[in-house]
């Protein structure tokens, strides 16, 4: 300091003397300011150890059985990739537009920083940029400013310069580029080049064309302003500027640049949205099962976070089958919805029935929230009645209109819903899964969450129990109605206007035509307890009613539960338990878990009974209640099955059996009080069967599925053929008809066999 003071005293001009003093103070102050940042006075800087071992959150990925990515679970949508999977042309584009001296500096480009300072301060050029290198930007990505304590921008800039210098000493230039491209934000909660490539172009990074890579690199200056989906013109101009910068830096020829600049912007935007995309109900069920798995692993001392751990989940779902299933579901359900609404007209219960509407309102989350906040019933209704701008969806799309919450409740009350599932009959592996018509508006999953009365689809279990008890398939049962005295006169009847007073059906004929009166009599001859045991052995785990109405399917069963049960008919008598996940790996593809198929240890019935039941259910398809499979849809494949329709047409069912697959479909309304207007519209053959038939027609068109569609059932043994060789119907003899009054129901007690 003494030397500085002597030097200043020698300078005669006071202006020069004080000018030099000011510069000296500023210089020393700058050094002290820098040192204060360096030593943590403005917040601790990451150490070299921390920088050499940092981790960032990674999205977990969900794949189909054929390795198609269908979804992600994440807090931040990020999928890191290795340097080898980044095309050189993308790296060239990045360096050309963002940091052309990248390979020459050591984290901070001082000449560039000086140039920017001169332009910004002296020339007032606000477009000069910030002078940050890619390494400095990486530092900002790893340690975002918003996560630091409030500090001036100068402090943050210097911190990033220090971190950048440390990064350059720890990592090679290739590693820095890789880390940068894996951490940089592309907006919309999307981080890293791989996630961006999948979102905007539906392809992997290594598959990007140069013009596509230039679009993504161009976004980095302003992820919203240059978003190609939101501002395509801005994005196109920015892309061409990136290409021009590549020419300037000798990464691209002028001729090729001119050619690429003429290309239009072509996006294949694919947002991995929780509510949208392929198989949303399936993905949600996978998520639930993953959470259970991670919890069980935690108890073993293993920590796996499905939202940040970068897991890879390989499922059983067949991508193409699911695509076709969703396509045909939309086709059928849109047409069925139109017919359904037309059948009710202006007297629809969601418009006129105050009791049903009132119950729906009181059950709604909006109403419950208002009441919980202290509003009276009337005040809550007044609030729900206020009109506002609202989006309501139907099969024609989403519409913006003025409506109230009450309008919304009534609007969505009318929608038919569905639960549809296809599984591998031998393993239980889920091939398709449709839990509803629209996941965005109907979160409730009708495959795994909904238990509904199964109607006549339960009858095969009754008949199986009868066969196992020794009742022959050619045993005949009267189709006439009976009033059961000990059941308060309960008298099950058959649908249709056919006079069955004097008819006696074989079990095959009765099952294929779903004759209710015979099913109850078969249950009576077999015994309710025996049928319940049979159902349990076949994989039914839901509690069933110990009542004669069990024969008509008044028991409530899940869709996936019923599918596993029916699989026993083509799986040597063993039920299967549908499963969704095959394997789980970590981000490095190391196996964490493998899920094996589960099926019943013992057959629930004999091989002979199984063959008889398949033949009887083939008759349902060929000549019975599901014959439109052949007549309307022209399917000639080996198919067995059973239709089901519950009381008041509330639930429509169809179960299809093929040699390799089980397909179960339910159709109805979420509101149990509303059913189809007529049996013609709401029967299983009309409402549910087409979802299978249309889907299977599509499978028939594709040779990829020949192993499924051309598979044949085992040819029944000679004994089975002989046992089924009998007239389907017998008519009462003359004297029996003479003494039977067709206008009077027979009255008797229901006596179930023990």
GROMACS .gro file of N, CA and C in nm, residues 173-303:
model
  393
  173UNK      N    1  -1.459  -3.342  -2.272
  173UNK     CA    2  -1.554  -3.264  -2.350
  173UNK      C    3  -1.674  -3.350  -2.392
  174UNK      N    4  -1.651  -3.475  -2.425
  174UNK     CA    5  -1.760  -3.565  -2.462
  174UNK      C    6  -1.855  -3.584  -2.344
  175UNK      N    7  -1.799  -3.604  -2.228
  175UNK     CA    8  -1.882  -3.624  -2.109
  175UNK      C    9  -1.963  -3.499  -2.076
  176UNK      N   10  -1.902  -3.382  -2.095
  176UNK     CA   11  -1.973  -3.258  -2.068
  176UNK      C   12  -2.091  -3.240  -2.164
  177UNK      N   13  -2.068  -3.269  -2.291
  177UNK     CA   14  -2.176  -3.260  -2.389
  177UNK      C   15  -2.290  -3.356  -2.355
  178UNK      N   16  -2.253  -3.475  -2.313
  178UNK     CA   17  -2.354  -3.576  -2.277
  178UNK      C   18  -2.435  -3.530  -2.157
  179UNK      N   19  -2.364  -3.479  -2.055
  179UNK     CA   20  -2.433  -3.433  -1.935
  179UNK      C   21  -2.525  -3.315  -1.967
  180UNK      N   22  -2.477  -3.227  -2.052
  180UNK     CA   23  -2.557  -3.109  -2.089
  180UNK      C   24  -2.686  -3.152  -2.160
  181UNK      N   25  -2.673  -3.236  -2.260
  181UNK     CA   26  -2.790  -3.277  -2.337
  181UNK      C   27  -2.886  -3.364  -2.256
  182UNK      N   28  -2.837  -3.425  -2.150
  182UNK     CA   29  -2.925  -3.505  -2.064
  182UNK      C   30  -2.995  -3.423  -1.956
  183UNK      N   31  -2.950  -3.299  -1.934
  183UNK     CA   32  -3.008  -3.219  -1.825
  183UNK      C   33  -3.083  -3.096  -1.874
  184UNK      N   34  -3.057  -3.052  -1.995
  184UNK     CA   35  -3.115  -2.926  -2.042
  184UNK      C   36  -3.267  -2.937  -2.056
  185UNK      N   37  -3.336  -2.828  -2.023
  185UNK     CA   38  -3.483  -2.825  -2.030
  185UNK      C   39  -3.531  -2.788  -2.169
  186UNK      N   40  -3.638  -2.857  -2.212
  186UNK     CA   41  -3.704  -2.824  -2.338
  186UNK      C   42  -3.847  -2.774  -2.312
  187UNK      N   43  -3.872  -2.734  -2.187
  187UNK     CA   44  -4.003  -2.683  -2.152
  187UNK      C   45  -4.103  -2.795  -2.126
  188UNK      N   46  -4.222  -2.758  -2.077
  188UNK     CA   47  -4.329  -2.855  -2.049
  188UNK      C   48  -4.282  -2.972  -1.963
  189UNK      N   49  -4.196  -2.942  -1.866
  189UNK     CA   50  -4.147  -3.045  -1.773
  189UNK      C   51  -4.069  -3.156  -1.845
  190UNK      N   52  -4.011  -3.122  -1.961
  190UNK     CA   53  -3.934  -3.218  -2.040
  190UNK      C   54  -3.786  -3.184  -2.031
  191UNK      N   55  -3.705  -3.280  -1.988
  191UNK     CA   56  -3.563  -3.257  -1.968
  191UNK      C   57  -3.483  -3.360  -2.047
  192UNK      N   58  -3.381  -3.313  -2.115
  192UNK     CA   59  -3.292  -3.403  -2.188
  192UNK      C   60  -3.335  -3.425  -2.331
  193UNK      N   61  -3.239  -3.449  -2.416
  193UNK     CA   62  -3.262  -3.460  -2.560
  193UNK      C   63  -3.346  -3.583  -2.596
  194UNK      N   64  -3.331  -3.692  -2.520
  194UNK     CA   65  -3.407  -3.814  -2.552
  194UNK      C   66  -3.557  -3.792  -2.530
  195UNK      N   67  -3.594  -3.733  -2.419
  195UNK     CA   68  -3.735  -3.706  -2.392
  195UNK      C   69  -3.792  -3.606  -2.492
  196UNK      N   70  -3.711  -3.508  -2.530
  196UNK     CA   71  -3.756  -3.409  -2.628
  196UNK      C   72  -3.777  -3.472  -2.765
  197UNK      N   73  -3.684  -3.559  -2.805
  197UNK     CA   74  -3.698  -3.627  -2.935
  197UNK      C   75  -3.824  -3.713  -2.939
  198UNK      N   76  -3.851  -3.783  -2.829
  198UNK     CA   77  -3.971  -3.865  -2.822
  198UNK      C   78  -4.098  -3.781  -2.822
  199UNK      N   79  -4.093  -3.667  -2.753
  199UNK     CA   80  -4.213  -3.583  -2.744
  199UNK      C   81  -4.246  -3.514  -2.876
  200UNK      N   82  -4.147  -3.456  -2.941
  200UNK     CA   83  -4.175  -3.375  -3.059
  200UNK      C   84  -4.171  -3.454  -3.190
  201UNK      N   85  -4.093  -3.562  -3.194
  201UNK     CA   86  -4.082  -3.636  -3.320
  201UNK      C   87  -4.112  -3.785  -3.306
  202UNK      N   88  -4.144  -3.829  -3.184
  202UNK     CA   89  -4.178  -3.969  -3.157
  202UNK      C   90  -4.070  -4.064  -3.208
  203UNK      N   91  -3.946  -4.026  -3.184
  203UNK     CA   92  -3.834  -4.113  -3.222
  203UNK      C   93  -3.719  -4.092  -3.124
  204UNK      N   94  -3.628  -4.188  -3.124
  204UNK     CA   95  -3.511  -4.179  -3.038
  204UNK      C   96  -3.413  -4.076  -3.093
  205UNK      N   97  -3.324  -4.028  -3.005
  205UNK     CA   98  -3.227  -3.926  -3.045
  205UNK      C   99  -3.141  -3.972  -3.162
  206UNK      N  100  -3.097  -4.098  -3.157
  206UNK     CA  101  -3.009  -4.146  -3.264
  206UNK      C  102  -3.081  -4.165  -3.397
  207UNK      N  103  -3.214  -4.146  -3.397
  207UNK     CA  104  -3.292  -4.157  -3.520
  207UNK      C  105  -3.326  -4.021  -3.580
  208UNK      N  106  -3.288  -3.914  -3.511
  208UNK     CA  107  -3.323  -3.779  -3.558
  208UNK      C  108  -3.252  -3.744  -3.688
  209UNK      N  109  -3.328  -3.682  -3.778
  209UNK     CA  110  -3.267  -3.625  -3.898
  209UNK      C  111  -3.205  -3.491  -3.860
  210UNK      N  112  -3.117  -3.439  -3.947
  210UNK     CA  113  -3.047  -3.315  -3.915
  210UNK      C  114  -3.144  -3.200  -3.895
  211UNK      N  115  -3.245  -3.189  -3.982
  211UNK     CA  116  -3.340  -3.078  -3.969
  211UNK      C  117  -3.422  -3.089  -3.839
  212UNK      N  118  -3.444  -3.211  -3.792
  212UNK     CA  119  -3.515  -3.231  -3.666
  212UNK      C  120  -3.426  -3.196  -3.547
  213UNK      N  121  -3.300  -3.239  -3.556
  213UNK     CA  122  -3.204  -3.205  -3.450
  213UNK      C  123  -3.188  -3.054  -3.438
  214UNK      N  124  -3.189  -2.985  -3.554
  214UNK     CA  125  -3.174  -2.839  -3.553
  214UNK      C  126  -3.293  -2.770  -3.487
  215UNK      N  127  -3.412  -2.828  -3.501
  215UNK     CA  128  -3.531  -2.773  -3.435
  215UNK      C  129  -3.515  -2.780  -3.283
  216UNK      N  130  -3.471  -2.896  -3.234
  216UNK     CA  131  -3.457  -2.914  -3.089
  216UNK      C  132  -3.344  -2.828  -3.033
  217UNK      N  133  -3.233  -2.821  -3.103
  217UNK     CA  134  -3.122  -2.737  -3.058
  217UNK      C  135  -3.165  -2.590  -3.058
  218UNK      N  136  -3.243  -2.553  -3.157
  218UNK     CA  137  -3.290  -2.415  -3.167
  218UNK      C  138  -3.379  -2.375  -3.051
  219UNK      N  139  -3.448  -2.470  -2.991
  219UNK     CA  140  -3.537  -2.442  -2.879
  219UNK      C  141  -3.462  -2.396  -2.755
  220UNK      N  142  -3.335  -2.429  -2.744
  220UNK     CA  143  -3.262  -2.407  -2.619
  220UNK      C  144  -3.248  -2.259  -2.583
  221UNK      N  145  -3.256  -2.172  -2.681
  221UNK     CA  146  -3.245  -2.028  -2.653
  221UNK      C  147  -3.370  -1.977  -2.582
  222UNK      N  148  -3.487  -2.035  -2.620
  222UNK     CA  149  -3.615  -1.995  -2.559
  222UNK      C  150  -3.712  -2.110  -2.579
  223UNK      N  151  -3.725  -2.192  -2.477
  223UNK     CA  152  -3.802  -2.317  -2.493
  223UNK      C  153  -3.949  -2.293  -2.526
  224UNK      N  154  -4.004  -2.178  -2.483
  224UNK     CA  155  -4.144  -2.150  -2.516
  224UNK      C  156  -4.155  -2.075  -2.649
  225UNK      N  157  -4.075  -1.971  -2.664
  225UNK     CA  158  -4.082  -1.889  -2.785
  225UNK      C  159  -4.050  -1.966  -2.912
  226UNK      N  160  -3.964  -2.069  -2.900
  226UNK     CA  161  -3.927  -2.149  -3.018
  226UNK      C  162  -3.987  -2.290  -3.013
  227UNK      N  163  -4.091  -2.308  -2.932
  227UNK     CA  164  -4.160  -2.437  -2.927
  227UNK      C  165  -4.228  -2.463  -3.062
  228UNK      N  166  -4.191  -2.569  -3.132
  228UNK     CA  167  -4.244  -2.591  -3.267
  228UNK      C  168  -4.393  -2.621  -3.270
  229UNK      N  169  -4.448  -2.668  -3.158
  229UNK     CA  170  -4.592  -2.696  -3.154
  229UNK      C  171  -4.672  -2.568  -3.132
  230UNK      N  172  -4.619  -2.478  -3.051
  230UNK     CA  173  -4.690  -2.355  -3.017
  230UNK      C  174  -4.663  -2.244  -3.119
  231UNK      N  175  -4.535  -2.230  -3.158
  231UNK     CA  176  -4.497  -2.125  -3.253
  231UNK      C  177  -4.417  -2.186  -3.369
  232UNK      N  178  -4.484  -2.253  -3.460
  232UNK     CA  179  -4.413  -2.322  -3.569
  232UNK      C  180  -4.330  -2.229  -3.658
  233UNK      N  181  -4.380  -2.107  -3.683
  233UNK     CA  182  -4.305  -2.014  -3.769
  233UNK      C  183  -4.175  -1.971  -3.702
  234UNK      N  184  -4.184  -1.937  -3.573
  234UNK     CA  185  -4.063  -1.900  -3.499
  234UNK      C  186  -3.963  -2.015  -3.498
  235UNK      N  187  -4.014  -2.136  -3.477
  235UNK     CA  188  -3.928  -2.254  -3.471
  235UNK      C  189  -3.858  -2.278  -3.604
  236UNK      N  190  -3.932  -2.258  -3.712
  236UNK     CA  191  -3.875  -2.279  -3.845
  236UNK      C  192  -3.762  -2.180  -3.872
  237UNK      N  193  -3.783  -2.054  -3.836
  237UNK     CA  194  -3.679  -1.953  -3.856
  237UNK      C  195  -3.556  -1.985  -3.772
  238UNK      N  196  -3.581  -2.027  -3.648
  238UNK     CA  197  -3.470  -2.061  -3.558
  238UNK      C  198  -3.394  -2.183  -3.610
  239UNK      N  199  -3.468  -2.283  -3.661
  239UNK     CA  200  -3.402  -2.402  -3.718
  239UNK      C  201  -3.307  -2.363  -3.830
  240UNK      N  202  -3.354  -2.276  -3.918
  240UNK     CA  203  -3.272  -2.235  -4.032
  240UNK      C  204  -3.151  -2.152  -3.987
  241UNK      N  205  -3.166  -2.077  -3.878
  241UNK     CA  206  -3.052  -2.003  -3.823
  241UNK      C  207  -2.947  -2.100  -3.769
  242UNK      N  208  -2.993  -2.210  -3.706
  242UNK     CA  209  -2.901  -2.313  -3.658
  242UNK      C  210  -2.825  -2.373  -3.776
  243UNK      N  211  -2.896  -2.401  -3.883
  243UNK     CA  212  -2.832  -2.458  -4.003
  243UNK      C  213  -2.729  -2.361  -4.060
  244UNK      N  214  -2.762  -2.230  -4.061
  244UNK     CA  215  -2.669  -2.129  -4.111
  244UNK      C  216  -2.544  -2.123  -4.024
  245UNK      N  217  -2.562  -2.136  -3.892
  245UNK     CA  218  -2.446  -2.137  -3.801
  245UNK      C  219  -2.358  -2.259  -3.826
  246UNK      N  220  -2.418  -2.369  -3.865
  246UNK     CA  221  -2.340  -2.489  -3.897
  246UNK      C  222  -2.255  -2.467  -4.021
  247UNK      N  223  -2.309  -2.391  -4.117
  247UNK     CA  224  -2.231  -2.357  -4.237
  247UNK      C  225  -2.114  -2.268  -4.199
  248UNK      N  226  -2.143  -2.169  -4.116
  248UNK     CA  227  -2.041  -2.074  -4.071
  248UNK      C  228  -1.925  -2.145  -4.002
  249UNK      N  229  -1.958  -2.251  -3.925
  249UNK     CA  230  -1.856  -2.324  -3.852
  249UNK      C  231  -1.807  -2.448  -3.926
  250UNK      N  232  -1.839  -2.454  -4.055
  250UNK     CA  233  -1.790  -2.558  -4.146
  250UNK      C  234  -1.834  -2.699  -4.106
  251UNK      N  235  -1.954  -2.708  -4.046
  251UNK     CA  236  -2.013  -2.839  -4.017
  251UNK      C  237  -2.108  -2.882  -4.128
  252UNK      N  238  -2.140  -2.790  -4.217
  252UNK     CA  239  -2.242  -2.815  -4.319
  252UNK      C  240  -2.210  -2.734  -4.443
  253UNK      N  241  -2.241  -2.791  -4.558
  253UNK     CA  242  -2.217  -2.718  -4.683
  253UNK      C  243  -2.332  -2.622  -4.709
  254UNK      N  244  -2.303  -2.518  -4.784
  254UNK     CA  245  -2.406  -2.420  -4.819
  254UNK      C  246  -2.518  -2.486  -4.900
  255UNK      N  247  -2.481  -2.576  -4.988
  255UNK     CA  248  -2.580  -2.643  -5.073
  255UNK      C  249  -2.677  -2.727  -4.990
  256UNK      N  250  -2.625  -2.804  -4.896
  256UNK     CA  251  -2.711  -2.888  -4.813
  256UNK      C  252  -2.797  -2.802  -4.721
  257UNK      N  253  -2.739  -2.691  -4.673
  257UNK     CA  254  -2.816  -2.600  -4.588
  257UNK      C  255  -2.936  -2.544  -4.663
  258UNK      N  256  -2.916  -2.504  -4.787
  258UNK     CA  257  -3.025  -2.449  -4.868
  258UNK      C  258  -3.135  -2.553  -4.890
  259UNK      N  259  -3.091  -2.675  -4.910
  259UNK     CA  260  -3.188  -2.783  -4.933
  259UNK      C  261  -3.270  -2.811  -4.807
  260UNK      N  262  -3.204  -2.819  -4.693
  260UNK     CA  263  -3.273  -2.848  -4.567
  260UNK      C  264  -3.363  -2.733  -4.523
  261UNK      N  265  -3.320  -2.610  -4.556
  261UNK     CA  266  -3.398  -2.493  -4.514
  261UNK      C  267  -3.533  -2.486  -4.585
  262UNK      N  268  -3.545  -2.553  -4.699
  262UNK     CA  269  -3.671  -2.553  -4.773
  262UNK      C  270  -3.772  -2.654  -4.719
  263UNK      N  271  -3.725  -2.744  -4.633
  263UNK     CA  272  -3.815  -2.849  -4.582
  263UNK      C  273  -3.915  -2.792  -4.483
  264UNK      N  274  -4.041  -2.837  -4.489
  264UNK     CA  275  -4.141  -2.791  -4.393
  264UNK      C  276  -4.115  -2.852  -4.254
  265UNK      N  277  -4.177  -2.794  -4.155
  265UNK     CA  278  -4.165  -2.845  -4.019
  265UNK      C  279  -4.265  -2.958  -4.001
  266UNK      N  280  -4.215  -3.079  -3.974
  266UNK     CA  281  -4.303  -3.195  -3.958
  266UNK      C  282  -4.284  -3.254  -3.818
  267UNK      N  283  -4.384  -3.236  -3.735
  267UNK     CA  284  -4.380  -3.290  -3.599
  267UNK      C  285  -4.462  -3.417  -3.590
  268UNK      N  286  -4.422  -3.503  -3.497
  268UNK     CA  287  -4.505  -3.618  -3.456
  268UNK      C  288  -4.516  -3.608  -3.305
  269UNK      N  289  -4.585  -3.502  -3.264
  269UNK     CA  290  -4.591  -3.468  -3.122
  269UNK      C  291  -4.659  -3.580  -3.044
  270UNK      N  292  -4.594  -3.622  -2.938
  270UNK     CA  293  -4.648  -3.729  -2.854
  270UNK      C  294  -4.615  -3.698  -2.709
  271UNK      N  295  -4.713  -3.644  -2.641
  271UNK     CA  296  -4.693  -3.610  -2.501
  271UNK      C  297  -4.725  -3.732  -2.415
  272UNK      N  298  -4.632  -3.767  -2.328
  272UNK     CA  299  -4.655  -3.879  -2.237
  272UNK      C  300  -4.739  -3.829  -2.120
  273UNK      N  301  -4.868  -3.815  -2.152
  273UNK     CA  302  -4.963  -3.758  -2.057
  273UNK      C  303  -5.026  -3.869  -1.975
  274UNK      N  304  -5.044  -3.841  -1.847
  274UNK     CA  305  -5.106  -3.939  -1.756
  274UNK      C  306  -5.246  -3.977  -1.806
  275UNK      N  307  -5.320  -3.878  -1.859
  275UNK     CA  308  -5.458  -3.902  -1.899
  275UNK      C  309  -5.472  -3.951  -2.042
  276UNK      N  310  -5.371  -3.936  -2.122
  276UNK     CA  311  -5.383  -3.966  -2.264
  276UNK      C  312  -5.288  -4.078  -2.305
  277UNK      N  313  -5.286  -4.106  -2.435
  277UNK     CA  314  -5.198  -4.209  -2.486
  277UNK      C  315  -5.260  -4.348  -2.481
  278UNK      N  316  -5.183  -4.445  -2.522
  278UNK     CA  317  -5.232  -4.583  -2.529
  278UNK      C  318  -5.244  -4.644  -2.389
  279UNK      N  319  -5.350  -4.717  -2.369
  279UNK     CA  320  -5.372  -4.799  -2.249
  279UNK      C  321  -5.357  -4.723  -2.117
  280UNK      N  322  -5.426  -4.611  -2.098
  280UNK     CA  323  -5.410  -4.534  -1.974
  280UNK      C  324  -5.456  -4.609  -1.850
  281UNK      N  325  -5.565  -4.687  -1.861
  281UNK     CA  326  -5.612  -4.764  -1.744
  281UNK      C  327  -5.511  -4.873  -1.707
  282UNK      N  328  -5.454  -4.933  -1.808
  282UNK     CA  329  -5.352  -5.036  -1.787
  282UNK      C  330  -5.230  -4.976  -1.719
  283UNK      N  331  -5.185  -4.860  -1.768
  283UNK     CA  332  -5.067  -4.795  -1.710
  283UNK      C  333  -5.091  -4.755  -1.565
  284UNK      N  334  -5.214  -4.714  -1.535
  284UNK     CA  335  -5.246  -4.678  -1.398
  284UNK      C  336  -5.243  -4.801  -1.306
  285UNK      N  337  -5.293  -4.913  -1.355
  285UNK     CA  338  -5.289  -5.035  -1.275
  285UNK      C  339  -5.145  -5.083  -1.257
  286UNK      N  340  -5.063  -5.069  -1.361
  286UNK     CA  341  -4.920  -5.102  -1.349
  286UNK      C  342  -4.856  -5.014  -1.242
  287UNK      N  343  -4.890  -4.885  -1.244
  287UNK     CA  344  -4.834  -4.792  -1.145
  287UNK      C  345  -4.869  -4.836  -1.002
  288UNK      N  346  -4.994  -4.874  -0.982
  288UNK     CA  347  -5.037  -4.919  -0.849
  288UNK      C  348  -4.960  -5.043  -0.805
  289UNK      N  349  -4.941  -5.136  -0.898
  289UNK     CA  350  -4.870  -5.258  -0.863
  289UNK      C  351  -4.721  -5.230  -0.838
  290UNK      N  352  -4.666  -5.132  -0.910
  290UNK     CA  353  -4.526  -5.094  -0.887
  290UNK      C  354  -4.507  -5.033  -0.749
  291UNK      N  355  -4.603  -4.953  -0.706
  291UNK     CA  356  -4.593  -4.893  -0.573
  291UNK      C  357  -4.595  -5.002  -0.465
  292UNK      N  358  -4.677  -5.102  -0.483
  292UNK     CA  359  -4.680  -5.214  -0.388
  292UNK      C  360  -4.546  -5.288  -0.389
  293UNK      N  361  -4.493  -5.308  -0.510
  293UNK     CA  362  -4.365  -5.378  -0.523
  293UNK      C  363  -4.253  -5.298  -0.457
  294UNK      N  364  -4.249  -5.166  -0.481
  294UNK     CA  365  -4.143  -5.083  -0.424
  294UNK      C  366  -4.153  -5.080  -0.272
  295UNK      N  367  -4.276  -5.086  -0.220
  295UNK     CA  368  -4.294  -5.088  -0.075
  295UNK      C  369  -4.242  -5.219  -0.017
  296UNK      N  370  -4.271  -5.329  -0.085
  296UNK     CA  371  -4.221  -5.459  -0.036
  296UNK      C  372  -4.069  -5.465  -0.045
  297UNK      N  373  -4.011  -5.402  -0.148
  297UNK     CA  374  -3.866  -5.398  -0.161
  297UNK      C  375  -3.803  -5.311  -0.052
  298UNK      N  376  -3.873  -5.205  -0.016
  298UNK     CA  377  -3.824  -5.116   0.089
  298UNK      C  378  -3.812  -5.191   0.221
  299UNK      N  379  -3.908  -5.279   0.246
  299UNK     CA  380  -3.904  -5.359   0.368
  299UNK      C  381  -3.785  -5.455   0.369
  300UNK      N  382  -3.733  -5.485   0.249
  300UNK     CA  383  -3.615  -5.571   0.237
  300UNK      C  384  -3.485  -5.490   0.239
  301UNK      N  385  -3.501  -5.357   0.243
  301UNK     CA  386  -3.382  -5.271   0.246
  301UNK      C  387  -3.345  -5.215   0.111
  302UNK      N  388  -3.428  -5.233   0.008
  302UNK     CA  389  -3.401  -5.182  -0.126
  302UNK      C  390  -3.490  -5.061  -0.154
  303UNK      N  391  -3.429  -4.950  -0.194
  303UNK     CA  392  -3.504  -4.828  -0.222
  303UNK      C  393  -3.518  -4.809  -0.373
   0.00000   0.00000   0.00000
